[in-house]
Short mmCIF file of C-alpha atoms and ligand atoms in Angstrom, two decimals:
data_model
loop_
_atom_site.label_atom_id
_atom_site.label_comp_id
_atom_site.label_asym_id
_atom_site.label_seq_id
_atom_site.Cartn_x
_atom_site.Cartn_y
_atom_site.Cartn_z
CA MET A 412 -31.45 -16.51 4.88
CA GLU A 413 -30.66 -14.07 7.44
CA ILE A 414 -27.68 -12.06 7.07
CA ASN A 415 -26.46 -12.36 10.77
CA ASP A 416 -27.18 -16.05 11.38
CA LYS A 417 -24.48 -18.39 13.07
CA ASP A 418 -23.20 -19.95 10.06
CA THR A 419 -22.36 -16.65 7.95
CA LEU A 420 -20.92 -15.21 10.99
CA THR A 421 -18.77 -17.93 11.25
CA ILE A 422 -17.62 -17.89 7.66
CA VAL A 423 -16.74 -13.96 7.91
CA GLU A 424 -14.78 -14.98 11.02
CA HIS A 425 -13.18 -17.61 8.99
CA ILE A 426 -12.08 -15.25 6.31
CA LYS A 427 -10.94 -12.89 8.81
CA ASN A 428 -8.74 -15.20 10.56
CA PHE A 429 -7.42 -16.76 7.55
CA ALA A 430 -6.36 -13.24 6.30
CA ARG A 431 -4.97 -12.15 9.91
CA ARG A 432 -2.70 -15.18 9.88
CA HIS A 433 -1.45 -15.07 6.35
CA SER A 434 -0.91 -11.44 6.12
CA LEU A 435 1.50 -10.18 8.90
CA PHE A 436 2.96 -6.82 8.95
CA VAL A 437 6.04 -6.90 11.10
CA LEU A 438 7.73 -3.91 12.85
CA ALA A 439 11.18 -5.16 13.92
CA TYR A 440 12.22 -3.36 16.75
CA GLY A 441 15.98 -3.63 16.40
CA THR A 442 17.42 -4.02 19.76
CA GLY A 443 20.18 -6.04 21.11
CA CYS A 444 22.03 -8.46 18.71
CA GLY A 445 18.68 -9.96 16.97
CA ALA A 446 18.38 -7.05 14.62
CA ILE A 447 21.02 -8.81 12.48
CA GLU A 448 18.93 -11.71 11.82
CA ILE A 449 16.02 -9.92 10.27
CA PRO A 450 17.55 -8.97 6.81
CA PRO A 451 18.42 -12.35 5.74
CA THR A 452 14.95 -13.64 7.31
CA MET A 453 13.38 -11.14 5.02
CA THR A 454 15.66 -11.13 1.92
CA SER A 455 16.40 -13.59 -0.90
CA ARG A 456 17.72 -16.38 1.38
CA TYR A 457 14.98 -17.24 3.43
CA ASP A 458 12.16 -15.22 1.93
CA ALA A 459 9.67 -14.25 4.63
CA GLU A 460 7.25 -12.84 1.86
CA ARG A 461 6.20 -16.34 0.88
CA PHE A 462 4.11 -16.35 4.00
CA GLY A 463 2.83 -12.88 3.88
CA ILE A 464 5.18 -11.52 6.15
CA VAL A 465 6.43 -7.92 5.18
CA GLY A 466 8.17 -5.24 6.98
CA ARG A 467 6.44 -2.05 7.86
CA ALA A 468 8.10 1.30 8.84
CA THR A 469 5.58 2.48 11.43
CA PRO A 470 3.64 0.99 14.31
CA ARG A 471 0.41 1.88 13.38
CA GLN A 472 0.44 -0.16 9.99
CA ALA A 473 2.14 -3.12 11.79
CA ASP A 474 0.56 -6.44 13.55
CA VAL A 475 3.51 -8.02 14.98
CA LEU A 476 6.22 -6.15 17.01
CA LEU A 477 9.41 -8.11 17.03
CA ILE A 478 11.62 -7.38 20.14
CA THR A 479 15.11 -9.14 19.00
CA GLY A 480 16.95 -9.10 22.18
CA TYR A 481 17.99 -7.37 25.45
CA LEU A 482 16.12 -4.46 26.39
CA SER A 483 17.55 -1.79 28.45
CA VAL A 484 15.34 0.47 30.71
CA LYS A 485 15.73 3.34 28.42
CA THR A 486 14.55 1.40 25.46
CA LEU A 487 11.57 -0.26 27.22
CA LYS A 488 10.00 3.05 27.58
CA ARG A 489 10.04 3.24 23.75
CA VAL A 490 9.14 -0.28 23.10
CA ILE A 491 6.07 0.22 25.47
CA ARG A 492 5.06 3.45 23.38
CA THR A 493 5.40 1.50 20.20
CA TYR A 494 3.41 -1.19 21.16
CA GLU A 495 0.70 0.88 22.33
CA GLN A 496 0.42 2.63 19.24
CA MET A 497 -0.46 -0.40 17.30
CA GLN A 498 -3.79 -1.42 16.00
CA ASP A 499 -5.38 -4.39 17.66
CA PRO A 500 -5.00 -7.25 17.19
CA LYS A 501 -1.49 -7.16 17.66
CA TYR A 502 1.17 -9.81 18.67
CA VAL A 503 4.60 -9.66 20.14
CA ILE A 504 7.45 -12.19 19.40
CA GLY A 505 10.49 -12.18 21.64
CA PHE A 506 13.66 -13.04 20.24
CA GLY A 507 16.46 -14.75 22.32
CA SER A 508 17.22 -15.92 25.91
CA CYS A 509 17.50 -12.30 26.74
CA THR A 510 13.96 -11.78 26.31
CA ILE A 511 13.02 -14.90 28.04
CA ASN A 512 15.14 -14.75 31.23
CA GLY A 513 17.67 -12.30 30.67
CA GLY A 514 20.35 -14.20 29.08
CA MET A 515 23.83 -13.46 29.27
CA TYR A 516 22.55 -9.99 30.82
CA TRP A 517 20.65 -11.55 33.53
CA ASP A 518 23.00 -9.92 36.21
CA SER A 519 23.23 -6.40 34.19
CA TYR A 520 22.14 -3.29 36.12
CA ASN A 521 20.11 -1.58 33.16
CA THR A 522 18.48 -4.20 31.41
CA ILE A 523 15.03 -5.94 32.01
CA LYS A 524 15.13 -9.78 32.40
CA VAL A 525 11.65 -10.96 31.64
CA LEU A 526 9.83 -9.28 28.83
CA ASP A 527 6.61 -11.07 29.61
CA GLN A 528 6.13 -8.81 32.82
CA TYR A 529 6.06 -5.50 30.83
CA MET A 530 4.13 -6.45 27.82
CA PRO A 531 2.56 -9.61 26.77
CA VAL A 532 4.38 -11.74 24.59
CA ASP A 533 2.77 -14.26 22.10
CA VAL A 534 5.64 -16.44 20.97
CA TYR A 535 9.32 -16.47 22.11
CA ILE A 536 12.10 -17.99 19.95
CA ASN A 537 15.10 -19.39 21.83
CA GLY A 538 18.51 -19.25 21.14
CA CYS A 539 21.24 -16.88 21.45
CA MET A 540 20.84 -15.56 18.59
CA PRO A 541 18.08 -17.39 16.86
CA ARG A 542 18.84 -18.06 13.08
CA PRO A 543 16.38 -17.28 10.51
CA GLU A 544 15.12 -20.84 9.99
CA SER A 545 13.93 -20.60 13.84
CA VAL A 546 12.53 -17.25 13.14
CA ILE A 547 10.32 -18.51 10.46
CA SER A 548 9.52 -21.38 12.70
CA GLY A 549 8.41 -18.94 15.20
CA PHE A 550 6.17 -16.85 12.82
CA ILE A 551 4.60 -20.33 11.82
CA LYS A 552 3.77 -20.76 15.46
CA LEU A 553 2.38 -17.46 15.76
CA GLN A 554 0.13 -18.43 12.58
CA GLN A 555 -1.00 -21.81 14.21
CA LEU A 556 -1.60 -19.66 17.33
CA ILE A 557 -3.81 -17.28 15.60
CA LYS A 558 -5.68 -19.91 13.81
CA ALA A 559 -6.46 -21.68 17.26
CA GLY A 560 -7.57 -18.18 18.58
CA LYS A 561 -5.15 -18.21 21.27
CA ALA A 562 -2.69 -15.26 20.02
CA ASP A 563 -4.60 -12.87 22.46
CA GLY A 564 -1.70 -11.13 24.22
CA TRP A 565 -3.28 -7.75 23.18
CA LYS A 566 -6.49 -8.60 25.13
CA LYS A 567 -4.51 -9.61 28.24
CA TYR A 568 -2.68 -6.56 28.06
CA GLN A 569 -6.14 -4.47 27.76
CA GLU A 570 -7.37 -6.43 30.77
CA ASN A 571 -4.34 -6.40 32.97
CA LEU A 572 -3.37 -3.06 32.21
CA ASP A 573 -2.92 -1.94 35.89
CA TRP A 574 -0.52 -4.91 36.69
CA TYR A 575 1.63 -3.98 33.40
CA ARG A 576 1.83 -0.48 34.38
CA ALA A 577 2.75 -1.11 37.82
CA ASN A 578 5.60 -3.36 36.64
CA GLN A 579 6.59 -0.85 33.91
CA LYS A 580 6.65 2.09 36.22
CA LYS A 581 8.63 -0.09 38.87
CA VAL A 582 11.91 -0.30 36.71
CA ILE A 583 11.03 3.10 34.67
CA LYS A 584 11.91 5.94 37.25
CA ASN A 585 11.43 8.74 35.06
CA TRP A 586 7.79 8.07 33.71
CA ASN A 587 6.84 11.12 31.97
CA MET A 588 4.96 9.44 28.95
CA PRO A 589 3.03 12.22 26.65
CA ASP A 590 -0.52 11.94 26.83
CA TYR A 591 -1.63 10.46 23.78
CA ASN A 592 -4.54 8.07 22.80
CA TRP A 593 -4.28 4.55 21.56
CA MET B 1377 -35.36 -2.60 -15.71
CA GLU B 1378 -32.88 -0.30 -17.42
CA THR B 1379 -31.96 1.82 -14.56
CA LEU B 1380 -31.35 -1.45 -12.62
CA LYS B 1381 -29.13 -2.77 -15.41
CA THR B 1382 -27.13 0.61 -15.65
CA ILE B 1383 -26.76 0.65 -11.89
CA SER B 1384 -25.55 -2.84 -11.68
CA GLY B 1385 -23.10 -2.20 -14.18
CA TYR B 1386 -21.39 0.49 -12.03
CA PHE B 1387 -21.18 -1.94 -9.45
CA ALA B 1388 -19.61 -4.38 -11.71
CA THR B 1389 -17.28 -1.79 -13.07
CA ILE B 1390 -16.15 -1.13 -9.50
CA GLY B 1391 -15.75 -4.81 -8.93
CA VAL B 1392 -13.96 -5.62 -11.97
CA ALA B 1393 -11.44 -2.50 -11.23
CA PHE B 1394 -10.84 -3.71 -7.60
CA THR B 1395 -9.92 -7.44 -8.49
CA VAL B 1396 -7.99 -6.52 -11.49
CA GLY B 1397 -6.05 -3.97 -9.77
CA PHE B 1398 -5.27 -6.25 -6.71
CA LEU B 1399 -4.24 -9.15 -9.03
CA PHE B 1400 -1.81 -6.83 -10.88
CA MET B 1401 -0.13 -5.72 -7.76
CA GLY B 1402 0.16 -9.23 -6.57
CA PHE B 1403 1.71 -10.22 -9.96
CA ARG B 1404 4.05 -7.22 -9.15
CA ARG B 1405 5.00 -8.53 -6.11
CA ILE B 1406 5.76 -11.81 -7.65
CA LEU B 1407 7.76 -10.69 -10.67
CA THR B 1408 9.74 -8.39 -7.87
CA ALA B 1409 10.55 -11.60 -5.80
CA ARG B 1410 11.56 -13.84 -8.94
CA VAL B 1411 13.90 -10.95 -9.84
CA GLN B 1412 15.57 -10.99 -6.45
CA ASN B 1413 15.85 -15.00 -6.56
CA ARG B 1414 12.74 -15.56 -4.33
CA VAL B 1415 9.53 -17.39 -4.43
CA GLY B 1416 7.34 -14.50 -3.36
CA PRO B 1417 3.72 -14.22 -1.82
CA PRO B 1418 0.99 -15.85 -3.63
CA ILE B 1419 -0.98 -13.76 -6.19
CA TYR B 1420 -3.96 -12.89 -4.05
CA GLN B 1421 -1.78 -11.44 -1.17
CA ASN B 1422 -2.75 -7.85 -1.82
CA LEU B 1423 -6.58 -9.04 -1.12
CA LEU B 1424 -5.74 -10.83 2.18
CA ASP B 1425 -3.88 -7.65 3.24
CA ILE B 1426 -6.86 -5.52 2.57
CA ILE B 1427 -9.29 -7.86 4.35
CA LYS B 1428 -6.91 -7.94 7.54
CA LEU B 1429 -6.74 -4.34 7.71
CA TRP B 1430 -10.44 -4.06 7.22
CA SER B 1431 -11.00 -6.67 10.23
CA LYS B 1432 -8.63 -4.60 12.53
CA GLU B 1433 -10.86 -3.98 15.43
CA SER B 1434 -9.28 -0.61 16.27
CA ALA B 1435 -8.55 2.15 14.08
CA ILE B 1436 -6.75 5.24 15.79
CA ASN B 1437 -7.64 8.91 14.36
CA HIS B 1438 -6.28 12.17 15.17
CA GLY B 1439 -9.45 14.10 13.96
CA LEU B 1440 -12.06 14.81 11.26
CA MET B 1441 -9.63 15.71 8.54
CA GLN B 1442 -7.79 12.09 8.99
CA HIS B 1443 -10.95 10.51 8.90
CA MET B 1444 -12.19 12.34 5.51
CA GLY B 1445 -8.67 11.71 3.77
CA PRO B 1446 -8.96 8.13 2.84
CA ALA B 1447 -12.59 8.58 2.05
CA PHE B 1448 -11.61 11.39 -0.52
CA SER B 1449 -9.08 9.21 -2.02
CA ILE B 1450 -11.46 6.33 -2.82
CA THR B 1451 -14.23 8.73 -3.75
CA ALA B 1452 -11.76 10.11 -6.35
CA SER B 1453 -10.79 6.92 -7.42
CA VAL B 1454 -14.30 5.74 -8.08
CA THR B 1455 -15.18 9.11 -9.58
CA THR B 1456 -12.19 8.69 -12.06
CA LEU B 1457 -13.15 5.23 -12.88
CA MET B 1458 -16.94 6.01 -13.47
CA PHE B 1459 -15.58 8.63 -16.08
CA ILE B 1460 -13.68 6.34 -18.13
CA PRO B 1461 -15.26 4.04 -20.57
CA VAL B 1462 -14.04 0.70 -19.61
CA LEU B 1463 -14.90 -0.88 -22.99
CA ARG B 1464 -15.09 0.75 -26.64
CA ASP B 1465 -18.55 -0.15 -27.36
CA GLY B 1466 -21.70 -2.30 -26.11
CA ASN B 1467 -23.96 -0.99 -23.38
CA TRP B 1468 -21.73 -2.56 -20.43
CA PHE B 1469 -18.94 -0.73 -18.88
CA GLN B 1470 -19.55 2.58 -20.18
CA ASN B 1471 -20.31 4.54 -17.25
CA PHE B 1472 -20.71 8.28 -17.38
CA SER B 1473 -18.51 9.34 -19.88
CA PHE B 1474 -19.43 12.17 -22.09
CA GLU B 1475 -18.01 14.57 -24.71
CA GLY B 1476 -14.92 16.46 -22.87
CA ASP B 1477 -14.42 13.69 -20.33
CA LEU B 1478 -10.70 14.10 -20.97
CA ILE B 1479 -10.75 17.55 -19.81
CA PHE B 1480 -12.79 16.51 -16.58
CA LEU B 1481 -10.18 13.57 -16.04
CA LEU B 1482 -7.26 15.80 -15.99
CA TYR B 1483 -8.75 17.51 -12.86
CA ILE B 1484 -10.45 14.77 -10.99
CA MET B 1485 -7.13 12.65 -11.35
CA VAL B 1486 -5.08 14.76 -8.67
CA PHE B 1487 -8.09 14.96 -6.41
CA GLY B 1488 -7.42 11.86 -4.62
CA GLN B 1489 -3.75 12.72 -3.74
CA LEU B 1490 -4.89 16.35 -2.64
CA GLY B 1491 -7.27 14.67 -0.12
CA MET B 1492 -4.53 12.24 0.98
CA ALA B 1493 -2.53 15.33 1.67
CA LEU B 1494 -5.48 16.85 3.71
CA GLY B 1495 -5.75 13.82 5.76
CA ALA B 1496 -1.79 13.15 6.08
CA GLY B 1497 -1.63 17.05 7.37
CA GLN B 1498 -3.88 16.25 10.29
CA THR B 1499 -1.85 13.60 11.73
CA GLY B 1500 0.79 15.95 12.76
CA ASN B 1501 3.53 13.40 11.98
CA PRO B 1502 6.66 15.04 10.45
CA ASN B 1503 7.10 12.08 8.22
CA SER B 1504 3.71 12.69 6.73
CA ALA B 1505 4.40 16.30 5.88
CA ILE B 1506 7.77 15.84 4.10
CA GLY B 1507 5.99 13.02 2.14
CA VAL B 1508 3.12 15.24 1.10
CA SER B 1509 5.40 17.92 0.10
CA ARG B 1510 7.65 15.86 -1.90
CA GLY B 1511 4.35 14.11 -3.49
CA LEU B 1512 2.97 17.35 -4.48
CA SER B 1513 6.02 18.53 -5.81
CA GLN B 1514 6.22 15.38 -7.96
CA ILE B 1515 2.79 16.16 -9.30
CA VAL B 1516 3.99 19.23 -10.46
CA GLY B 1517 6.51 17.37 -12.46
CA TYR B 1518 4.73 14.59 -14.08
CA GLU B 1519 1.42 16.46 -14.88
CA ILE B 1520 3.23 18.73 -17.38
CA PRO B 1521 4.41 15.98 -19.87
CA PHE B 1522 0.88 14.04 -19.19
CA VAL B 1523 -0.92 17.48 -19.93
CA LEU B 1524 1.28 17.77 -23.18
CA ALA B 1525 0.53 14.53 -24.37
CA LEU B 1526 -2.98 14.49 -23.99
CA THR B 1527 -2.95 17.95 -25.80
CA ALA B 1528 -1.30 16.35 -28.71
CA LEU B 1529 -4.01 13.63 -29.06
CA MET B 1530 -6.84 16.12 -28.62
CA VAL B 1531 -5.26 18.17 -31.31
CA TYR B 1532 -4.48 15.15 -33.47
CA HIS B 1533 -8.26 13.86 -33.28
CA GLU B 1534 -10.09 17.20 -32.65
CA THR B 1535 -11.97 16.19 -29.99
CA THR B 1536 -12.06 15.99 -26.14
CA SER B 1537 -14.19 12.69 -25.78
CA LEU B 1538 -12.50 9.31 -24.81
CA HIS B 1539 -15.09 7.62 -27.11
CA GLU B 1540 -14.16 9.31 -30.19
CA ILE B 1541 -10.32 8.94 -29.67
CA MET B 1542 -11.08 5.38 -29.40
CA ALA B 1543 -13.48 5.18 -32.27
CA ALA B 1544 -10.62 6.86 -34.34
CA GLN B 1545 -8.09 3.99 -33.66
CA ASP B 1546 -10.14 1.35 -35.51
CA SER B 1547 -7.34 -0.94 -36.52
CA ILE B 1548 -3.82 -1.69 -35.05
CA GLY B 1549 -2.18 0.70 -37.54
CA GLY B 1550 -4.32 3.58 -36.53
CA TRP B 1551 -3.36 3.15 -32.66
CA ASN B 1552 -1.86 6.18 -31.35
CA ILE B 1553 1.22 4.24 -29.89
CA PHE B 1554 1.84 4.15 -33.65
CA VAL B 1555 0.42 7.31 -34.92
CA ASN B 1556 1.92 9.58 -32.30
CA PRO B 1557 4.73 7.55 -30.68
CA LEU B 1558 6.03 10.74 -29.31
CA ALA B 1559 2.89 11.54 -27.43
CA PHE B 1560 3.06 8.10 -26.32
CA VAL B 1561 6.58 8.11 -24.70
CA ALA B 1562 5.62 11.55 -23.11
CA GLY B 1563 2.62 9.88 -21.66
CA ILE B 1564 4.18 6.89 -20.40
CA ILE B 1565 6.94 8.49 -18.55
CA ALA B 1566 4.38 10.68 -16.97
CA PHE B 1567 2.54 7.37 -16.12
CA LEU B 1568 5.70 6.43 -14.20
CA GLY B 1569 5.51 9.20 -12.07
CA MET B 1570 1.78 8.52 -11.38
CA THR B 1571 2.37 4.94 -10.27
CA HIS B 1572 4.85 6.12 -7.61
CA TYR B 1573 7.00 3.03 -8.30
CA THR B 1574 10.64 3.35 -8.07
CA PRO B 1575 12.43 5.55 -9.57
CA PHE B 1576 9.58 7.81 -8.58
CA ASP B 1577 8.71 6.54 -5.24
CA VAL B 1578 10.39 9.29 -3.09
CA PRO B 1579 7.14 10.49 -1.27
CA PHE B 1580 6.47 6.76 -0.06
CA ALA B 1581 10.16 5.92 0.71
CA PRO B 1582 9.70 3.66 3.40
CA ALA B 1583 13.01 3.16 4.61
CA GLU B 1584 13.84 6.98 4.77
CA LEU B 1585 10.15 8.55 5.48
CA ALA B 1586 8.41 5.64 7.47
CA SER B 1587 6.15 5.07 4.39
CA GLY B 1588 5.46 9.17 3.95
CA PRO B 1589 2.12 10.55 3.98
CA PRO B 1590 0.07 7.08 5.25
CA SER B 1591 2.56 6.77 8.15
CA GLU B 1592 0.17 7.44 10.91
CA PHE B 1593 -2.91 5.57 9.13
CA GLY B 1594 -3.73 2.19 10.63
CA GLY B 1595 -6.47 -0.23 10.48
CA LYS B 1596 -9.23 0.46 8.31
CA TYR B 1597 -7.88 3.87 6.87
CA LEU B 1598 -4.73 1.73 5.56
CA GLY B 1599 -7.41 -0.80 4.37
CA MET B 1600 -9.25 2.11 2.58
CA MET B 1601 -6.16 3.60 0.98
CA MET B 1602 -5.31 0.31 -0.52
CA THR B 1603 -8.73 -0.44 -1.89
CA SER B 1604 -8.52 2.75 -3.43
CA GLY B 1605 -4.92 2.23 -4.82
CA SER B 1606 -6.27 -1.02 -6.37
CA ILE B 1607 -9.29 0.75 -8.11
CA PHE B 1608 -7.07 3.95 -9.10
CA ALA B 1609 -4.33 1.58 -10.55
CA PHE B 1610 -6.77 -0.02 -12.98
CA ALA B 1611 -8.50 3.27 -13.83
CA LYS B 1612 -5.35 4.90 -14.86
CA LEU B 1613 -4.34 1.55 -16.86
CA THR B 1614 -7.90 1.81 -18.57
CA LEU B 1615 -7.25 5.02 -19.55
CA PHE B 1616 -4.08 4.75 -21.01
CA VAL B 1617 -5.14 1.52 -23.24
CA ASN B 1618 -8.10 3.71 -24.28
CA LEU B 1619 -5.88 6.56 -25.18
CA PHE B 1620 -2.82 4.75 -26.84
CA LEU B 1621 -3.94 1.15 -27.51
CA GLY B 1622 -7.21 1.63 -29.12
CA GLY B 1623 -9.41 0.73 -26.16
CA ALA B 1624 -10.83 -2.94 -25.79
CA SER B 1625 -14.09 -4.60 -27.13
CA ASN B 1626 -13.91 -7.10 -24.04
CA LEU B 1627 -12.77 -7.63 -20.75
CA LEU B 1628 -9.96 -10.18 -21.91
CA GLU B 1629 -8.45 -7.84 -24.59
CA LEU B 1630 -8.67 -5.00 -21.89
CA LEU B 1631 -6.81 -7.42 -19.42
CA VAL B 1632 -3.89 -8.54 -22.04
CA LYS B 1633 -3.34 -4.70 -23.19
CA ALA B 1634 -3.44 -3.45 -19.65
CA LEU B 1635 -1.02 -5.81 -18.58
CA ALA B 1636 1.50 -4.80 -21.22
CA LEU B 1637 1.08 -1.68 -20.19
CA TYR B 1638 1.37 -2.37 -16.58
CA LEU B 1639 4.55 -4.29 -16.93
CA ILE B 1640 6.30 -1.16 -18.25
CA PRO B 1641 6.41 0.80 -14.86
CA VAL B 1642 7.22 -2.51 -12.95
CA ILE B 1643 10.07 -3.77 -14.92
CA ILE B 1644 11.60 -0.23 -15.02
CA GLY B 1645 10.68 0.11 -11.06
CA ILE B 1646 12.37 -3.41 -10.43
CA VAL B 1647 15.87 -2.54 -12.04
CA THR B 1648 16.16 1.05 -10.96
CA PRO B 1649 17.14 3.10 -7.75
CA ARG B 1650 15.48 6.05 -6.65
CA PHE B 1651 15.42 9.57 -7.51
CA ARG B 1652 15.40 12.56 -5.30
CA THR B 1653 12.64 14.98 -5.40
CA GLU B 1654 14.43 17.53 -7.18
CA GLN B 1655 16.04 15.12 -9.53
CA ALA B 1656 12.50 13.79 -10.08
CA ILE B 1657 11.16 16.93 -11.20
CA LEU B 1658 14.12 18.26 -13.26
CA PHE B 1659 13.92 14.86 -15.27
CA PHE B 1660 10.02 15.34 -15.70
CA TRP B 1661 10.60 18.92 -16.65
CA LYS B 1662 13.44 18.02 -19.36
CA TRP B 1663 13.08 14.74 -21.40
CA PRO B 1664 9.31 14.03 -21.21
CA THR B 1665 8.49 17.54 -21.71
CA ILE B 1666 10.57 18.02 -24.69
CA ILE B 1667 9.46 15.10 -26.13
CA GLY B 1668 5.84 16.30 -25.31
CA ILE B 1669 6.48 19.54 -27.23
CA LEU B 1670 7.84 17.66 -30.01
CA SER B 1671 4.74 15.75 -30.27
CA ILE B 1672 2.50 18.83 -30.12
CA LEU B 1673 4.71 20.17 -33.14
CA TRP B 1674 4.62 16.94 -35.08
CA VAL B 1675 1.09 16.55 -34.88
CA VAL B 1676 0.33 20.31 -35.96
CA TRP B 1677 2.68 19.71 -38.86
CA MET B 1678 1.07 16.42 -39.99
CA ARG B 1679 -2.29 17.86 -40.10
S1 LIG C 2576 19.98 -13.60 23.56
FE1 LIG C 2576 21.97 -13.61 22.70
S2 LIG C 2576 22.09 -12.78 20.67
FE2 LIG C 2576 19.96 -12.17 21.38
S3 LIG C 2576 20.30 -9.92 22.50
FE3 LIG C 2576 20.72 -11.65 23.92
S4 LIG C 2576 22.88 -11.88 23.95
FE4 LIG C 2576 22.38 -10.90 22.12
#
């Protein structure tokens, strides 16, 4: 049997995919009101570790970036940097109506409204604020997307980098990001 | 034929070490979860994490040394494992143990952490630097009681060979845990420091240091470190089983003894908060060191 024939490759892909969706290292970027929903999701009451979801302290080690609410323009800059430091494949989950359409900050002078224009979001969880149950159901949705091979926001980001950069630079006036490789 | 058998024996040892290592760590996660009134992840969760990390499609590095750090650490783990006889007799799993391997192990066991320190230094992340300095200080703390405990055993058995120490503990009454209880206490406290579980996890403190030395390592590098961690955990446990519990004559016996030993740091880790660096070092230099010196006096007086 050849090592790289079609069937073996599928099995390897299968195992990889299984591992990817059952081991989600989370970087919770605690913006907005949503940060307060993360501790109950992770601890005894809702126990997200059942699904292999554990918190990580640095973007380098994380797979999932949680954007937990509204983003001011100043924070957006940091979030973009954080996102770009994560290793592929990486996923983004947007919490609450603020990330979807601006929510109650829709006419604010210094928050962004639609997160999808600045970075690819794989799963949105609606609510203001979503409860831990819906947060976990959002994670399950992400697992389903990974299983179906549809959680490919990171690829979109690489392909449409110019479009995303243009959008980002439109709102971030003092764009002086350091040179770093990601 | 003989060579083939020996070589496959080495690979079998590494395979067993890795499997047992990640299963024990999964067991620890479940136990922690149960204590916290949670369900916890499946027992093979660590394997999934490692596969996931190995199958990441990008892995950033900031230079040669960061590339070498995890490689050093895995080399050191495998080397440590290779010089520890896994079973007390038979042809399998004897590896490269030789007369005087105990002295050699004392040196090689810190090698992995030094490699990690070099790798973490290259990343330029301040959290890594702080974590490395804390980790190296902690090594200075627990190495002293560890060496004292080993010295007591070496003096008692008048040998530096793990095989002869194992052979001398031929019945349960002859196990070093009963014959040299003081050396065991000193050794096991040093072992708490080596595992880096609470209360001695200040080098890696995730909430404070962003996980310390590995904070810039992602993807395959982190996967390599976790693989190395699993192998090293098994190597350390086997060493302690050999030293204090009379070794094991089959793998099942080894598993039971290693698990019993592993429960000590795990249970202590679950119920204790974290020591600061200087508290940890002072602790290591005080009680276990005193006990270690007493154990040497006891051994000398006994003989
Ligand atoms: S959606 Fe609601 S809860 Fe969430 S950040 Fe916006 S205002 Fe806060």
